[in-house]
């Protein structure tokens, strides 16, 4: 750590002048050091602790300067200031991936400018939280903070300075492309000040700032200026991208039905992509490149429910000392204090979880150059994956695709008719292939190798093109042949011819990429695009990471995952809207019966599941296996809980606790205590027991992780994604599944394939579903599960079915298949693995 700190200081002193970058680099060093050497206090890092201290200290100094008053330390108080908007709606309303990424970068730059105003220009406080909807700052305890005026600048208020900075948020440092009035954030300043410590009631109300998302709104006066700028004939149509400004006035923008601003933003993104094709981190920005060999894509979404963590309730379910007869069994004696630093640690941890899955943060080029010049490994100054290929999702996909570049013999002729770095369609044997035009070097000024100028990048999955034509795409093309270049047409309309490519040569291994597009990786929310055929591999990798890293608090920190599958031609907005609906899966707490609670050890020869083996010398050297059953829902669940801390030796007495579904004190046990914040799902059930003290037939609260999926064969299918108060999908029962049940779905499909031909199991399951609807109605899943006659019918159907290659269905497999079929699992397994993934 000392060596790393020396490297960090050298970089800061000799290289960067940016305060923001200095702080980020310090963060990456400080985050590796514990803030305390004692367990279990050391889960708060030096960064969590020192950054919060700095925020509080800086804000109080600012108050002293502004008021001329210094308060007694016991009387010091602070407030939170947030700027919030519905960033998710703004970002996801884009019609293409380049537009979406531009919107994400616009918002991020706007928040960065606001941060500079409050931290540097007028150093009043520090940013302590940020997600896709905006930042939260610690600021001085001043009721009229936003109304403070600058007498040297026409009495401009702090609110006006902040709004002005936000409106200047832009891309490519181009002021003409600023966010301006597209988005107007909502301010919130705490009405009541808080002390922070030690009383839990004095915690900063961070949850109040982030739990309610304000509507996405624009500034009508700013938008009106674009319509009044000498363009008052009333004939302009609205931009198809932003939906705010008039199209044009540039002819190229008008042809694409966009305003000039949106057109330049999009072009800039494509140019940046073409310029950085040598970067393994970049991945792709084209849906066609992400699509699998069947031309399908998948949007994976995820959400952590932090509701009861950020208000401090569930922090009090963790122990700071072992609850025993000597230490006591009440929260005031043993529970952790939900300090500001500890709350910050929670959302930093969940954000880092998503950044490891599919990072949106990239190492700055300046940092890469510094490491190269000083013969340093970039990992010395950068935490997290260095490339998409090395991320959790990238390794699960395990695919590195090649790109094709087509050099034009008539590049100068094409330059006159084609827009630089525009996407077009090239007609090849009656099929349209997506390509990106890169003009000759002298016409674009981009830092691109000479061999990749004056031609087209093929922005499609080569495997998909090969499946269509029956042979590699490069073998379909012929040098010297002319190929029509078309401007993408509107829906149902042919594209307009823009020229003809005379193929001079082609490079079939011009660039490699990981078919993955990270969209969001924030504390609560995650989104990324993957090939459809790899989506379940990624889900399995996320599941393994979640169970391994969050195993001790899985019962209180639910993870909701969803996958929206779609053909690559499905409108992006429909896909994103479906994903946004899946993020609304509610966290429904359930009471489970403990059926078995056993402690297991590597040294004793117990078998540790594959997902946890990378920690078999650490926290999973010993573990608890808690088998649970939900009596009403007829579900089973196994909870693997690490019994050790990270060193593999220290017994964990502090983290893995469960709320008992009882008001009675669990006498006769050793490690248990009563939360003073109560049980967030049932206030009277506030006794917590260490998982190592659970016994047969204990009833415990466990909020399970869930998994849902949908295939958008038509964009209206997204309207079928909605959840009732119990977290169920009435139109698509039994979805969503417990995250643990995805293994059952795959196993069910494998068992079907083992015994039956495809036509056989299709007919068999269709007959079962037809009979279910005939007996119980369209939505009769629950009634059919409880009906013994229906269960007998299903068993007889499998017992009498003809199996493939003379295989005989054993009694155990008949029972398993019948159970899966009755509960609707077989129907979904066939849809997922056969119809969607085409296995």
Tab-separated table of N, CA and C in Angstrom, residues 83 96 129 133-134 157 172 183 231 271 286 307 311 331 352 408 464 503 554 558 764 817:
chain	number	residue	atom	x	y	z
A	83	UNK	N	-29.664	17.414	-6.628
A	83	UNK	CA	-30.242	17.804	-7.913
A	83	UNK	C	-30.672	16.507	-8.581
A	96	UNK	N	-31.419	5.105	-30.632
A	96	UNK	CA	-30.283	4.304	-31.088
A	96	UNK	C	-29.237	4.278	-29.983
A	129	UNK	N	-22.907	11.153	-3.090
A	129	UNK	CA	-23.697	10.107	-3.745
A	129	UNK	C	-24.042	10.579	-5.152
A	133	UNK	N	-29.893	9.371	-11.736
A	133	UNK	CA	-30.864	10.458	-11.559
A	133	UNK	C	-30.268	11.723	-10.960
A	134	UNK	N	-28.988	11.694	-10.573
A	134	UNK	CA	-28.362	12.911	-10.094
A	134	UNK	C	-27.529	12.737	-8.840
A	157	UNK	N	-27.713	34.303	-7.861
A	157	UNK	CA	-27.798	33.388	-6.735
A	157	UNK	C	-27.060	32.091	-7.007
A	172	UNK	N	-17.807	16.305	-26.200
A	172	UNK	CA	-16.702	16.761	-27.052
A	172	UNK	C	-16.287	18.204	-26.738
A	183	UNK	N	-33.147	19.198	-20.262
A	183	UNK	CA	-33.452	18.639	-18.946
A	183	UNK	C	-33.345	19.752	-17.914
A	231	UNK	N	-37.132	30.985	-37.895
A	231	UNK	CA	-37.744	29.833	-38.572
A	231	UNK	C	-39.211	29.793	-38.144
A	271	UNK	N	-17.709	8.699	-34.796
A	271	UNK	CA	-16.319	9.039	-35.101
A	271	UNK	C	-15.405	8.599	-33.961
A	286	UNK	N	-22.896	-0.760	-31.781
A	286	UNK	CA	-23.854	-1.142	-32.821
A	286	UNK	C	-24.606	-2.396	-32.410
A	307	UNK	N	-33.526	-0.004	-0.187
A	307	UNK	CA	-34.479	0.833	0.542
A	307	UNK	C	-34.201	0.865	2.031
A	311	UNK	N	-31.641	3.914	4.804
A	311	UNK	CA	-32.230	4.644	5.932
A	311	UNK	C	-31.710	4.118	7.272
A	331	UNK	N	-29.688	-4.129	20.690
A	331	UNK	CA	-28.985	-3.395	19.636
A	331	UNK	C	-28.044	-2.339	20.210
A	352	UNK	N	-19.799	-0.797	-7.343
A	352	UNK	CA	-18.608	-1.520	-7.777
A	352	UNK	C	-18.977	-2.906	-8.281
A	408	UNK	N	-12.398	1.262	-50.369
A	408	UNK	CA	-13.081	1.698	-51.592
A	408	UNK	C	-12.071	2.153	-52.642
A	464	UNK	N	-23.577	-14.055	-38.180
A	464	UNK	CA	-24.943	-13.877	-38.679
A	464	UNK	C	-24.941	-13.769	-40.201
A	503	UNK	N	-15.187	-2.160	-54.732
A	503	UNK	CA	-14.347	-2.779	-53.710
A	503	UNK	C	-12.920	-2.955	-54.211
A	554	UNK	N	-27.657	-12.017	1.886
A	554	UNK	CA	-28.600	-12.319	0.789
A	554	UNK	C	-30.049	-12.238	1.231
A	558	UNK	N	-31.919	-8.183	-1.613
A	558	UNK	CA	-32.358	-8.916	-2.810
A	558	UNK	C	-31.816	-8.299	-4.096
A	764	UNK	N	-46.456	-32.734	-26.280
A	764	UNK	CA	-46.782	-33.144	-24.924
A	764	UNK	C	-47.102	-31.938	-24.031
A	817	UNK	N	-40.490	-34.358	-14.046
A	817	UNK	CA	-41.089	-33.738	-15.220
A	817	UNK	C	-42.542	-33.335	-14.949
